[in-house]
PDB file of C-alpha atoms in Angstrom:
ATOM      1  CA  MET P   1     -11.042  14.013 -25.252  1.00 63.00           C
ATOM      2  CA  SER P   2     -14.325  14.632 -23.438  1.00 76.00           C
ATOM      3  CA  ALA P   3     -14.756  16.895 -20.437  1.00 81.00           C
ATOM      4  CA  ASN P   4     -15.710  13.833 -18.404  1.00 83.00           C
ATOM      5  CA  LEU P   5     -12.355  12.169 -19.073  1.00 82.00           C
ATOM      6  CA  ILE P   6     -10.502  15.379 -18.262  1.00 86.00           C
ATOM      7  CA  ASN P   7     -12.295  15.524 -14.919  1.00 89.00           C
ATOM      8  CA  LEU P   8     -11.425  11.880 -14.298  1.00 88.00           C
ATOM      9  CA  LEU P   9      -7.756  12.599 -15.046  1.00 91.00           C
ATOM     10  CA  LEU P  10      -7.728  15.566 -12.672  1.00 92.00           C
ATOM     11  CA  GLU P  11      -9.429  13.540  -9.952  1.00 92.00           C
ATOM     12  CA  ALA P  12      -7.058  10.589 -10.428  1.00 92.00           C
ATOM     13  CA  THR P  13      -4.025  12.906 -10.323  1.00 93.00           C
ATOM     14  CA  GLY P  14      -5.286  14.400  -7.071  1.00 94.00           C
ATOM     15  CA  GLN P  15      -5.780  10.919  -5.607  1.00 93.00           C
ATOM     16  CA  THR P  16      -2.250   9.912  -6.593  1.00 94.00           C
ATOM     17  CA  LEU P  17      -0.763  13.072  -5.075  1.00 94.00           C
ATOM     18  CA  TYR P  18      -2.757  12.452  -1.879  1.00 94.00           C
ATOM     19  CA  MET P  19      -1.561   8.844  -1.587  1.00 93.00           C
ATOM     20  CA  VAL P  20       2.052   9.722  -2.300  1.00 95.00           C
ATOM     21  CA  ALA P  21       2.137  12.749   0.029  1.00 96.00           C
ATOM     22  CA  ILE P  22       0.606  11.003   3.059  1.00 95.00           C
ATOM     23  CA  SER P  23       2.648   7.833   2.530  1.00 95.00           C
ATOM     24  CA  ALA P  24       5.852   9.854   2.157  1.00 96.00           C
ATOM     25  CA  ILE P  25       5.159  11.777   5.366  1.00 97.00           C
ATOM     26  CA  LEU P  26       4.311   8.648   7.363  1.00 96.00           C
ATOM     27  CA  GLY P  27       7.178   6.708   5.818  1.00 96.00           C
ATOM     28  CA  THR P  28       9.615   9.458   6.796  1.00 96.00           C
ATOM     29  CA  LEU P  29       8.244   9.758  10.331  1.00 96.00           C
ATOM     30  CA  PHE P  30       8.841   6.042  10.923  1.00 96.00           C
ATOM     31  CA  GLY P  31      11.717   5.368   8.520  1.00 96.00           C
ATOM     32  CA  LEU P  32      14.010   8.237   9.535  1.00 95.00           C
ATOM     33  CA  PRO P  33      14.403   7.281  13.212  1.00 95.00           C
ATOM     34  CA  LEU P  34      14.578   3.604  12.260  1.00 96.00           C
ATOM     35  CA  GLY P  35      17.393   4.323   9.798  1.00 95.00           C
ATOM     36  CA  LEU P  36      19.204   6.437  12.389  1.00 95.00           C
ATOM     37  CA  PHE P  37      19.001   3.613  14.901  1.00 95.00           C
ATOM     38  CA  LEU P  38      20.196   0.999  12.404  1.00 95.00           C
ATOM     39  CA  ALA P  39      23.170   3.203  11.523  1.00 93.00           C
ATOM     40  CA  THR P  40      24.239   3.833  15.125  1.00 92.00           C
ATOM     41  CA  SER P  41      23.333   0.672  17.058  1.00 92.00           C
ATOM     42  CA  GLN P  42      25.839  -1.945  15.962  1.00 90.00           C
ATOM     43  CA  ARG P  43      28.399  -3.147  18.507  1.00 89.00           C
ATOM     44  CA  GLY P  44      30.605  -0.317  19.759  1.00 84.00           C
ATOM     45  CA  GLU P  45      28.593   2.441  18.058  1.00 87.00           C
ATOM     46  CA  LEU P  46      26.794   5.415  19.592  1.00 88.00           C
ATOM     47  CA  LEU P  47      23.599   3.567  20.548  1.00 89.00           C
ATOM     48  CA  SER P  48      25.151   0.112  20.813  1.00 89.00           C
ATOM     49  CA  ALA P  49      22.398  -2.520  20.807  1.00 92.00           C
ATOM     50  CA  PRO P  50      23.636  -5.248  18.448  1.00 93.00           C
ATOM     51  CA  TRP P  51      20.856  -7.762  19.067  1.00 95.00           C
ATOM     52  CA  VAL P  52      18.105  -5.211  18.539  1.00 95.00           C
ATOM     53  CA  ASN P  53      19.951  -4.016  15.446  1.00 94.00           C
ATOM     54  CA  LYS P  54      20.049  -7.548  14.021  1.00 95.00           C
ATOM     55  CA  ILE P  55      16.363  -8.186  14.679  1.00 96.00           C
ATOM     56  CA  LEU P  56      15.266  -4.878  13.154  1.00 95.00           C
ATOM     57  CA  GLY P  57      17.621  -5.462  10.226  1.00 94.00           C
ATOM     58  CA  LEU P  58      16.018  -8.826   9.550  1.00 96.00           C
ATOM     59  CA  VAL P  59      12.517  -7.301   9.677  1.00 94.00           C
ATOM     60  CA  VAL P  60      13.548  -4.501   7.313  1.00 95.00           C
ATOM     61  CA  ASN P  61      15.162  -6.929   4.878  1.00 94.00           C
ATOM     62  CA  ALA P  62      12.168  -9.276   4.984  1.00 93.00           C
ATOM     63  CA  THR P  63       9.727  -6.456   4.250  1.00 91.00           C
ATOM     64  CA  ARG P  64      11.841  -5.133   1.398  1.00 91.00           C
ATOM     65  CA  SER P  65      12.125  -8.626  -0.094  1.00 91.00           C
ATOM     66  CA  VAL P  66       8.378  -8.973  -0.638  1.00 91.00           C
ATOM     67  CA  PRO P  67       7.227  -7.706  -4.069  1.00 91.00           C
ATOM     68  CA  PHE P  68       4.940  -4.725  -3.553  1.00 90.00           C
ATOM     69  CA  ILE P  69       1.895  -6.142  -5.330  1.00 88.00           C
ATOM     70  CA  ILE P  70       2.122  -9.302  -3.168  1.00 91.00           C
ATOM     71  CA  LEU P  71       2.500  -7.156  -0.045  1.00 91.00           C
ATOM     72  CA  VAL P  72      -0.679  -5.261  -0.941  1.00 90.00           C
ATOM     73  CA  VAL P  73      -2.670  -8.493  -1.178  1.00 89.00           C
ATOM     74  CA  ALA P  74      -1.021 -10.166   1.825  1.00 91.00           C
ATOM     75  CA  ILE P  75      -1.882  -7.390   4.279  1.00 91.00           C
ATOM     76  CA  ILE P  76      -5.483  -6.853   3.158  1.00 90.00           C
ATOM     77  CA  PRO P  77      -6.832  -7.933   6.596  1.00 92.00           C
ATOM     78  CA  PHE P  78      -4.489  -5.463   8.306  1.00 93.00           C
ATOM     79  CA  THR P  79      -5.413  -2.724   5.815  1.00 91.00           C
ATOM     80  CA  ARG P  80      -9.101  -3.360   6.472  1.00 92.00           C
ATOM     81  CA  MET P  81      -8.484  -3.196  10.215  1.00 93.00           C
ATOM     82  CA  VAL P  82      -6.610   0.116   9.989  1.00 92.00           C
ATOM     83  CA  ALA P  83      -8.562   1.917   7.257  1.00 89.00           C
ATOM     84  CA  GLY P  84     -11.944   0.208   7.596  1.00 88.00           C
ATOM     85  CA  THR P  85     -11.750  -0.959   3.994  1.00 86.00           C
ATOM     86  CA  SER P  86      -9.279  -2.637   1.673  1.00 84.00           C
ATOM     87  CA  ILE P  87     -10.080  -0.566  -1.417  1.00 85.00           C
ATOM     88  CA  GLY P  88      -9.860   3.117  -2.208  1.00 87.00           C
ATOM     89  CA  THR P  89      -7.280   5.842  -1.879  1.00 89.00           C
ATOM     90  CA  THR P  90      -7.077   5.916   1.911  1.00 90.00           C
ATOM     91  CA  ALA P  91      -6.743   2.136   2.135  1.00 90.00           C
ATOM     92  CA  ALA P  92      -3.875   2.224  -0.375  1.00 92.00           C
ATOM     93  CA  ILE P  93      -1.878   4.426   1.989  1.00 93.00           C
ATOM     94  CA  VAL P  94      -1.436   1.491   4.392  1.00 94.00           C
ATOM     95  CA  PRO P  95       0.593  -0.811   2.088  1.00 93.00           C
ATOM     96  CA  LEU P  96       2.348   2.190   0.538  1.00 94.00           C
ATOM     97  CA  THR P  97       3.561   3.287   3.963  1.00 95.00           C
ATOM     98  CA  ILE P  98       4.574  -0.221   5.025  1.00 95.00           C
ATOM     99  CA  ALA P  99       6.603  -0.613   1.829  1.00 94.00           C
ATOM    100  CA  THR P 100       8.199   2.817   2.201  1.00 95.00           C
ATOM    101  CA  VAL P 101       9.329   2.672   5.840  1.00 96.00           C
ATOM    102  CA  PRO P 102      12.058   0.005   5.402  1.00 95.00           C
ATOM    103  CA  PHE P 103      13.129   1.567   2.099  1.00 95.00           C
ATOM    104  CA  ILE P 104      13.637   4.967   3.716  1.00 96.00           C
ATOM    105  CA  ALA P 105      15.275   3.350   6.735  1.00 96.00           C
ATOM    106  CA  ARG P 106      17.968   1.740   4.585  1.00 95.00           C
ATOM    107  CA  LEU P 107      18.513   4.949   2.611  1.00 95.00           C
ATOM    108  CA  VAL P 108      18.930   6.936   5.826  1.00 96.00           C
ATOM    109  CA  GLU P 109      21.221   4.268   7.285  1.00 95.00           C
ATOM    110  CA  ASN P 110      23.470   4.422   4.222  1.00 95.00           C
ATOM    111  CA  ALA P 111      23.518   8.228   4.307  1.00 94.00           C
ATOM    112  CA  ILE P 112      24.518   8.264   7.991  1.00 94.00           C
ATOM    113  CA  ARG P 113      27.273   5.698   7.443  1.00 92.00           C
ATOM    114  CA  GLU P 114      28.801   7.909   4.748  1.00 91.00           C
ATOM    115  CA  VAL P 115      29.603  10.585   7.345  1.00 90.00           C
ATOM    116  CA  ASP P 116      33.320  10.802   8.119  1.00 88.00           C
ATOM    117  CA  SER P 117      34.011   8.794  11.288  1.00 85.00           C
ATOM    118  CA  GLY P 118      36.642  11.368  12.224  1.00 89.00           C
ATOM    119  CA  LEU P 119      33.889  13.907  12.884  1.00 89.00           C
ATOM    120  CA  ILE P 120      32.193  11.490  15.273  1.00 88.00           C
ATOM    121  CA  GLU P 121      35.438  10.808  17.128  1.00 89.00           C
ATOM    122  CA  ALA P 122      36.147  14.542  17.386  1.00 92.00           C
ATOM    123  CA  ALA P 123      32.687  15.162  18.842  1.00 90.00           C
ATOM    124  CA  ARG P 124      33.191  12.318  21.308  1.00 88.00           C
ATOM    125  CA  ALA P 125      36.535  13.756  22.362  1.00 89.00           C
ATOM    126  CA  MET P 126      34.825  17.071  23.139  1.00 90.00           C
ATOM    127  CA  GLY P 127      32.386  15.276  25.436  1.00 88.00           C
ATOM    128  CA  ALA P 128      29.300  15.313  23.221  1.00 88.00           C
ATOM    129  CA  THR P 129      26.571  12.838  24.120  1.00 90.00           C
ATOM    130  CA  PRO P 130      25.282  10.309  21.543  1.00 89.00           C
ATOM    131  CA  VAL P 131      22.107  12.342  21.050  1.00 90.00           C
ATOM    132  CA  GLN P 132      24.124  15.525  20.532  1.00 92.00           C
ATOM    133  CA  ILE P 133      26.377  13.790  18.016  1.00 92.00           C
ATOM    134  CA  ILE P 134      23.335  12.542  16.102  1.00 92.00           C
ATOM    135  CA  ARG P 135      21.656  15.953  16.113  1.00 91.00           C
ATOM    136  CA  LYS P 136      24.656  18.212  15.522  1.00 91.00           C
ATOM    137  CA  VAL P 137      27.022  16.021  13.510  1.00 91.00           C
ATOM    138  CA  LEU P 138      25.398  13.052  11.798  1.00 93.00           C
ATOM    139  CA  LEU P 139      22.119  14.604  10.653  1.00 92.00           C
ATOM    140  CA  PRO P 140      23.569  17.908   9.349  1.00 92.00           C
ATOM    141  CA  GLU P 141      26.404  16.137   7.514  1.00 92.00           C
ATOM    142  CA  ALA P 142      24.133  13.465   6.042  1.00 93.00           C
ATOM    143  CA  LEU P 143      21.274  15.844   5.189  1.00 94.00           C
ATOM    144  CA  PRO P 144      22.070  16.171   1.437  1.00 94.00           C
ATOM    145  CA  SER P 145      22.249  12.384   1.040  1.00 94.00           C
ATOM    146  CA  ILE P 146      19.119  11.924   3.123  1.00 95.00           C
ATOM    147  CA  THR P 147      17.307  14.468   0.943  1.00 95.00           C
ATOM    148  CA  LEU P 148      18.302  12.622  -2.222  1.00 95.00           C
ATOM    149  CA  GLY P 149      17.258   9.352  -0.585  1.00 94.00           C
ATOM    150  CA  LEU P 150      13.830  10.740   0.300  1.00 96.00           C
ATOM    151  CA  THR P 151      13.522  12.003  -3.265  1.00 96.00           C
ATOM    152  CA  LEU P 152      14.200   8.487  -4.528  1.00 95.00           C
ATOM    153  CA  ALA P 153      11.632   7.122  -2.078  1.00 95.00           C
ATOM    154  CA  ILE P 154       8.958   9.530  -3.320  1.00 95.00           C
ATOM    155  CA  VAL P 155       9.731   8.622  -6.933  1.00 95.00           C
ATOM    156  CA  SER P 156       9.306   4.949  -5.999  1.00 93.00           C
ATOM    157  CA  LEU P 157       6.051   5.799  -4.229  1.00 94.00           C
ATOM    158  CA  ILE P 158       4.684   7.312  -7.434  1.00 93.00           C
ATOM    159  CA  GLY P 159       5.356   3.999  -9.168  1.00 90.00           C
ATOM    160  CA  TYR P 160       3.864   2.013  -6.281  1.00 91.00           C
ATOM    161  CA  SER P 161       0.768   4.238  -6.267  1.00 89.00           C
ATOM    162  CA  ALA P 162       0.183   3.267  -9.900  1.00 87.00           C
ATOM    163  CA  MET P 163       0.455  -0.427  -8.948  1.00 86.00           C
ATOM    164  CA  VAL P 164      -2.247  -0.236  -6.282  1.00 86.00           C
ATOM    165  CA  GLY P 165      -4.633   0.731  -9.062  1.00 78.00           C
ATOM    166  CA  ALA P 166      -4.604  -2.958 -10.004  1.00 73.00           C
ATOM    167  CA  VAL P 167      -6.269  -3.830  -6.685  1.00 74.00           C
ATOM    168  CA  GLY P 168      -8.747  -0.983  -6.349  1.00 75.00           C
ATOM    169  CA  GLY P 169      -6.395   1.667  -5.040  1.00 77.00           C
ATOM    170  CA  GLU P 170      -7.745   4.434  -7.308  1.00 83.00           C
ATOM    171  CA  GLY P 171      -5.462   7.146  -8.687  1.00 89.00           C
ATOM    172  CA  LEU P 172      -3.742   7.281 -12.055  1.00 89.00           C
ATOM    173  CA  GLY P 173      -2.921   3.572 -12.102  1.00 88.00           C
ATOM    174  CA  ASP P 174      -6.563   2.649 -11.624  1.00 87.00           C
ATOM    175  CA  LEU P 175      -7.631   5.070 -14.357  1.00 88.00           C
ATOM    176  CA  GLY P 176      -5.030   3.699 -16.764  1.00 87.00           C
ATOM    177  CA  ILE P 177      -6.171   0.113 -16.144  1.00 85.00           C
ATOM    178  CA  ARG P 178      -9.928   0.741 -16.262  1.00 83.00           C
ATOM    179  CA  TYR P 179      -9.958   3.062 -19.260  1.00 82.00           C
ATOM    180  CA  GLY P 180      -6.646   2.657 -21.037  1.00 77.00           C
ATOM    181  CA  TYR P 181      -6.488  -1.153 -20.846  1.00 76.00           C
ATOM    182  CA  GLN P 182      -9.935  -2.593 -20.142  1.00 76.00           C
ATOM    183  CA  ARG P 183     -11.816  -0.141 -22.379  1.00 77.00           C
ATOM    184  CA  PHE P 184      -9.153  -0.062 -25.091  1.00 77.00           C
ATOM    185  CA  MET P 185      -8.452   3.677 -24.876  1.00 80.00           C
ATOM    186  CA  PRO P 186      -4.720   4.032 -25.606  1.00 85.00           C
ATOM    187  CA  ASP P 187      -4.948   7.828 -25.530  1.00 88.00           C
ATOM    188  CA  VAL P 188      -5.953   7.695 -21.854  1.00 88.00           C
ATOM    189  CA  MET P 189      -3.126   5.287 -21.102  1.00 89.00           C
ATOM    190  CA  ALA P 190      -0.653   7.578 -22.867  1.00 90.00           C
ATOM    191  CA  ILE P 191      -1.817  10.627 -20.906  1.00 92.00           C
ATOM    192  CA  VAL P 192      -1.583   8.712 -17.625  1.00 91.00           C
ATOM    193  CA  VAL P 193       1.988   7.705 -18.450  1.00 91.00           C
ATOM    194  CA  ILE P 194       2.891  11.286 -19.386  1.00 93.00           C
ATOM    195  CA  ILE P 195       1.456  12.640 -16.129  1.00 93.00           C
ATOM    196  CA  LEU P 196       3.419  10.062 -14.126  1.00 93.00           C
ATOM    197  CA  ILE P 197       6.621  10.977 -15.976  1.00 94.00           C
ATOM    198  CA  VAL P 198       6.031  14.680 -15.322  1.00 95.00           C
ATOM    199  CA  LEU P 199       5.418  14.017 -11.610  1.00 95.00           C
ATOM    200  CA  VAL P 200       8.623  12.001 -11.352  1.00 95.00           C
ATOM    201  CA  GLN P 201      10.640  14.708 -13.121  1.00 96.00           C
ATOM    202  CA  LEU P 202       9.217  17.421 -10.876  1.00 96.00           C
ATOM    203  CA  VAL P 203       9.965  15.473  -7.700  1.00 96.00           C
ATOM    204  CA  GLN P 204      13.485  14.649  -8.876  1.00 95.00           C
ATOM    205  CA  SER P 205      14.233  18.267  -9.822  1.00 96.00           C
ATOM    206  CA  VAL P 206      12.895  19.688  -6.551  1.00 95.00           C
ATOM    207  CA  GLY P 207      14.730  17.045  -4.513  1.00 94.00           C
ATOM    208  CA  GLU P 208      18.042  17.765  -6.223  1.00 94.00           C
ATOM    209  CA  ARG P 209      17.616  21.512  -5.705  1.00 94.00           C
ATOM    210  CA  ILE P 210      16.899  21.035  -2.002  1.00 93.00           C
ATOM    211  CA  ALA P 211      19.862  18.664  -1.622  1.00 92.00           C
ATOM    212  CA  THR P 212      22.141  21.240  -3.225  1.00 91.00           C
ATOM    213  CA  ALA P 213      20.752  24.005  -1.018  1.00 91.00           C
ATOM    214  CA  VAL P 214      21.407  22.081   2.218  1.00 87.00           C
ATOM    215  CA  ASP P 215      24.834  20.822   1.173  1.00 83.00           C
ATOM    216  CA  LYS P 216      27.300  22.755   3.317  1.00 69.00           C
ATOM    217  CA  ARG P 217      30.243  21.526   1.258  1.00 61.00           C
ATOM    218  CA  ALA P 218      28.753  22.946  -1.956  1.00 52.00           C
ATOM    219  CA  THR P 219      27.963  26.214  -0.168  1.00 48.00           C
ATOM    220  CA  LYS P 220      31.506  26.520   1.148  1.00 50.00           C
ATOM    221  CA  SER P 221      33.116  25.773  -2.196  1.00 46.00           C
ATOM    222  CA  GLY P 222      30.794  28.245  -3.869  1.00 50.00           C
ATOM    223  CA  GLY P 223      31.751  30.879  -1.336  1.00 49.00           C
ATOM    224  CA  GLN P 224      35.418  30.328  -1.993  1.00 45.00           C
TER     225      GLN P 224
END
């Protein structure tokens, strides 16, 4: 393999890491509070707002129902408005983030709902406010599940980042299509696939280690 192709692979890997990192950060910033609200705003819950919950739930479900590649094309005008262009690495962050926010929101919602309701009732009995219960009970107890959920979201983002290569998003997906497919270079395609697999394995391993480290139950059982 030529030095030029090696440089292209390094550049494409950097572009993919950039897209995934920024999209994951933005997706978490918006998806985490949204998931918290969805998990605590049904009738009779901590932040009871059933109508708002239903509307947001419908929006989240509608966004998740749209296939990612169709979403990328459908929001091109919005992407151009936000990023100034509809092609390139920075532009790809827009659809990646929009696809990730509802995904993370549902993962966080599920993680919060797994927390023992008895802990919430005990905190209420001691006079804790809804915000205090969220901060000191729900989030700490759900943190391992949330961490695994965010890990899953990042793994999905790696796959999505490869898809945006089909519409000028750059990164490893774009390199695999332009060189591996269009120029009939199967070795490039194989290397792209291997790099993507390695990235996924690294993210999964790190995520699982972090989830284990923040799991109070595992720590307590280990101490015993």
